[in-house]
Amino acid sequence: MCTRSRDYDSPPGQIRCVHTDTQVAVPTKNNLDIPGWEESGTLTNLPRGRPQRCTTPSQDQEIVAATKDSPHTNVVAIRDALHLDASVWTVRKRVLEAGLHHRVPAAKEHLTQQHREGRLQFAREYVNRGDEVWGRVCHESMIS
């Protein structure tokens, strides 16, 4: 091990010398910018803290209460109504943390009076048909 920056006696392309503290080739070590190495003395990743939450627990409770009071309101409207200085993603995360999930209801076509009359007419036409007609009808459906 050497502490010099170069060992000119070694052939090119080989590690010329290794830094005694970091066990890294000196030319490589000189090119690395390792933040915090002088303070910690280690090259491993150190644990990092999480960023501070931008909403308080009381604001989180207000978000959840507003969502429960009006479940069809979107998070943008909730954020604006509560005058929060947080992103839409933050408000959405708070709603999801509370276990509330956004679901889109199935779009169904509402039956009109014409639909009802057509169904009733069909039922009256085929009510007395025997097994020769209804035996050919498939009861399986691909749509659930």
Tab-separated table of C-alpha atoms in Angstrom:
chain	number	residue	atom	x	y	z
A	1	MET	CA	0.000	0.000	0.000
A	2	CYS	CA	1.196	3.466	-0.756
A	3	THR	CA	-0.063	6.928	-0.080
A	4	ARG	CA	1.444	8.549	-3.139
A	5	SER	CA	-0.814	9.733	-5.906
A	6	ARG	CA	1.135	7.884	-8.608
A	7	ASP	CA	3.676	5.131	-8.890
A	8	TYR	CA	5.429	5.732	-12.195
A	9	ASP	CA	7.293	2.393	-12.099
A	10	SER	CA	4.088	0.349	-12.745
A	11	PRO	CA	3.055	-0.469	-16.328
A	12	PRO	CA	0.140	1.547	-17.767
A	13	GLY	CA	-3.352	0.128	-17.290
A	14	GLN	CA	-2.599	-1.467	-13.937
A	15	ILE	CA	-3.409	-0.155	-10.502
A	16	ARG	CA	-0.401	1.850	-9.586
A	17	CYS	CA	-1.053	2.135	-5.869
A	18	VAL	CA	-3.911	1.900	-3.416
A	19	HIS	CA	-4.929	4.588	-0.969
A	20	THR	CA	-4.356	3.347	2.574
A	21	ASP	CA	-7.586	4.730	4.092
A	22	THR	CA	-10.161	3.916	1.417
A	23	GLN	CA	-8.571	0.842	-0.201
A	24	VAL	CA	-9.346	2.422	-3.584
A	25	ALA	CA	-6.823	3.019	-6.330
A	26	VAL	CA	-5.325	6.465	-5.824
A	27	PRO	CA	-6.208	7.814	-9.285
A	28	THR	CA	-9.775	6.613	-8.764
A	29	LYS	CA	-9.952	8.059	-5.259
A	30	ASN	CA	-8.660	11.401	-6.480
A	31	ASN	CA	-11.425	11.517	-9.113
A	32	LEU	CA	-14.206	10.585	-6.682
A	33	ASP	CA	-16.206	13.216	-4.924
A	34	ILE	CA	-17.497	11.321	-1.918
A	35	PRO	CA	-19.670	13.608	0.201
A	36	GLY	CA	-19.273	13.123	3.921
A	37	TRP	CA	-16.303	10.760	3.661
A	38	GLU	CA	-14.072	12.955	5.771
A	39	GLU	CA	-16.727	13.152	8.538
A	40	SER	CA	-17.844	9.513	8.608
A	41	GLY	CA	-14.733	7.724	7.327
A	42	THR	CA	-16.838	5.143	5.490
A	43	LEU	CA	-17.722	4.538	1.866
A	44	THR	CA	-20.961	2.682	2.618
A	45	ASN	CA	-24.375	4.233	2.224
A	46	LEU	CA	-25.468	5.720	5.501
A	47	PRO	CA	-29.115	5.657	6.624
A	48	ARG	CA	-31.023	8.744	5.624
A	49	GLY	CA	-33.996	10.320	7.298
A	50	ARG	CA	-37.379	10.835	5.702
A	51	PRO	CA	-38.447	14.322	4.683
A	52	GLN	CA	-40.724	16.162	7.061
A	53	ARG	CA	-44.461	15.826	6.378
A	54	CYS	CA	-45.984	18.968	4.933
A	55	THR	CA	-49.341	18.383	6.640
A	56	THR	CA	-50.043	18.213	10.344
A	57	PRO	CA	-52.031	15.384	11.962
A	58	SER	CA	-54.997	17.733	12.391
A	59	GLN	CA	-54.877	18.618	8.681
A	60	ASP	CA	-54.741	14.898	7.884
A	61	GLN	CA	-57.898	14.396	9.961
A	62	GLU	CA	-59.600	17.285	8.142
A	63	ILE	CA	-58.727	15.720	4.777
A	64	VAL	CA	-60.189	12.370	5.827
A	65	ALA	CA	-63.317	14.007	7.278
A	66	ALA	CA	-63.872	16.044	4.109
A	67	THR	CA	-63.465	12.906	2.003
A	68	LYS	CA	-65.972	10.979	4.112
A	69	ASP	CA	-68.459	13.872	4.124
A	70	SER	CA	-68.462	14.188	0.337
A	71	PRO	CA	-67.073	10.987	-1.208
A	72	HIS	CA	-67.645	12.141	-4.793
A	73	THR	CA	-65.413	15.205	-4.414
A	74	ASN	CA	-61.945	15.016	-5.908
A	75	VAL	CA	-58.738	15.776	-4.020
A	76	VAL	CA	-58.193	19.083	-5.826
A	77	ALA	CA	-61.495	20.417	-4.498
A	78	ILE	CA	-60.701	19.107	-1.010
A	79	ARG	CA	-57.280	20.740	-1.036
A	80	ASP	CA	-58.729	24.057	-2.195
A	81	ALA	CA	-61.616	23.942	0.300
A	82	LEU	CA	-59.245	23.324	3.214
A	83	HIS	CA	-56.730	25.935	1.943
A	84	LEU	CA	-53.843	23.480	2.201
A	85	ASP	CA	-50.356	24.344	1.042
A	86	ALA	CA	-49.713	20.812	-0.220
A	87	SER	CA	-49.650	19.099	-3.574
A	88	VAL	CA	-52.527	17.073	-4.961
A	89	TRP	CA	-50.374	13.948	-4.619
A	90	THR	CA	-49.886	14.633	-0.911
A	91	VAL	CA	-53.632	14.975	-0.318
A	92	ARG	CA	-54.245	11.793	-2.328
A	93	LYS	CA	-51.645	9.939	-0.213
A	94	ARG	CA	-53.348	11.075	2.998
A	95	VAL	CA	-56.696	9.781	1.716
A	96	LEU	CA	-55.135	6.436	0.773
A	97	GLU	CA	-53.329	6.190	4.131
A	98	ALA	CA	-56.743	6.438	5.803
A	99	GLY	CA	-57.894	3.412	3.796
A	100	LEU	CA	-60.259	5.324	1.525
A	101	HIS	CA	-60.064	4.331	-2.117
A	102	HIS	CA	-61.465	6.031	-5.166
A	103	ARG	CA	-63.784	3.822	-7.141
A	104	VAL	CA	-65.464	4.730	-10.405
A	105	PRO	CA	-69.027	3.406	-10.484
A	106	ALA	CA	-70.065	1.287	-13.428
A	107	ALA	CA	-71.792	3.270	-16.157
A	108	LYS	CA	-75.211	1.769	-16.701
A	109	GLU	CA	-77.754	2.720	-19.281
A	110	HIS	CA	-80.976	3.713	-17.575
A	111	LEU	CA	-84.062	1.963	-18.845
A	112	THR	CA	-86.636	4.159	-20.498
A	113	GLN	CA	-90.334	3.464	-20.812
A	114	GLN	CA	-89.679	2.287	-24.393
A	115	HIS	CA	-87.185	-0.325	-23.128
A	116	ARG	CA	-89.677	-1.595	-20.569
A	117	GLU	CA	-92.457	-1.881	-23.143
A	118	GLY	CA	-90.171	-3.749	-25.550
A	119	ARG	CA	-89.156	-6.247	-22.865
A	120	LEU	CA	-92.767	-6.789	-21.834
A	121	GLN	CA	-93.802	-7.348	-25.474
A	122	PHE	CA	-90.983	-9.902	-25.952
A	123	ALA	CA	-91.981	-11.747	-22.773
A	124	ARG	CA	-95.644	-11.893	-23.834
A	125	GLU	CA	-94.717	-13.234	-27.310
A	126	TYR	CA	-92.500	-16.030	-26.039
A	127	VAL	CA	-94.224	-16.955	-22.766
A	128	ASN	CA	-96.067	-19.979	-24.199
A	129	ARG	CA	-93.273	-21.283	-26.439
A	130	GLY	CA	-92.129	-24.765	-25.589
A	131	ASP	CA	-88.791	-26.427	-25.135
A	132	GLU	CA	-88.190	-26.471	-28.920
A	133	VAL	CA	-87.593	-22.687	-28.819
A	134	TRP	CA	-86.116	-22.254	-25.355
A	135	GLY	CA	-83.935	-25.365	-25.644
A	136	ARG	CA	-81.843	-23.598	-28.294
A	137	VAL	CA	-81.239	-20.554	-26.089
A	138	CYS	CA	-77.867	-20.465	-24.432
A	139	HIS	CA	-77.976	-19.442	-20.772
A	140	GLU	CA	-74.244	-18.744	-20.534
A	141	SER	CA	-73.076	-15.183	-20.701
A	142	MET	CA	-69.627	-13.719	-21.310
A	143	ILE	CA	-70.678	-10.543	-19.517
A	144	SER	CA	-71.046	-10.626	-15.781
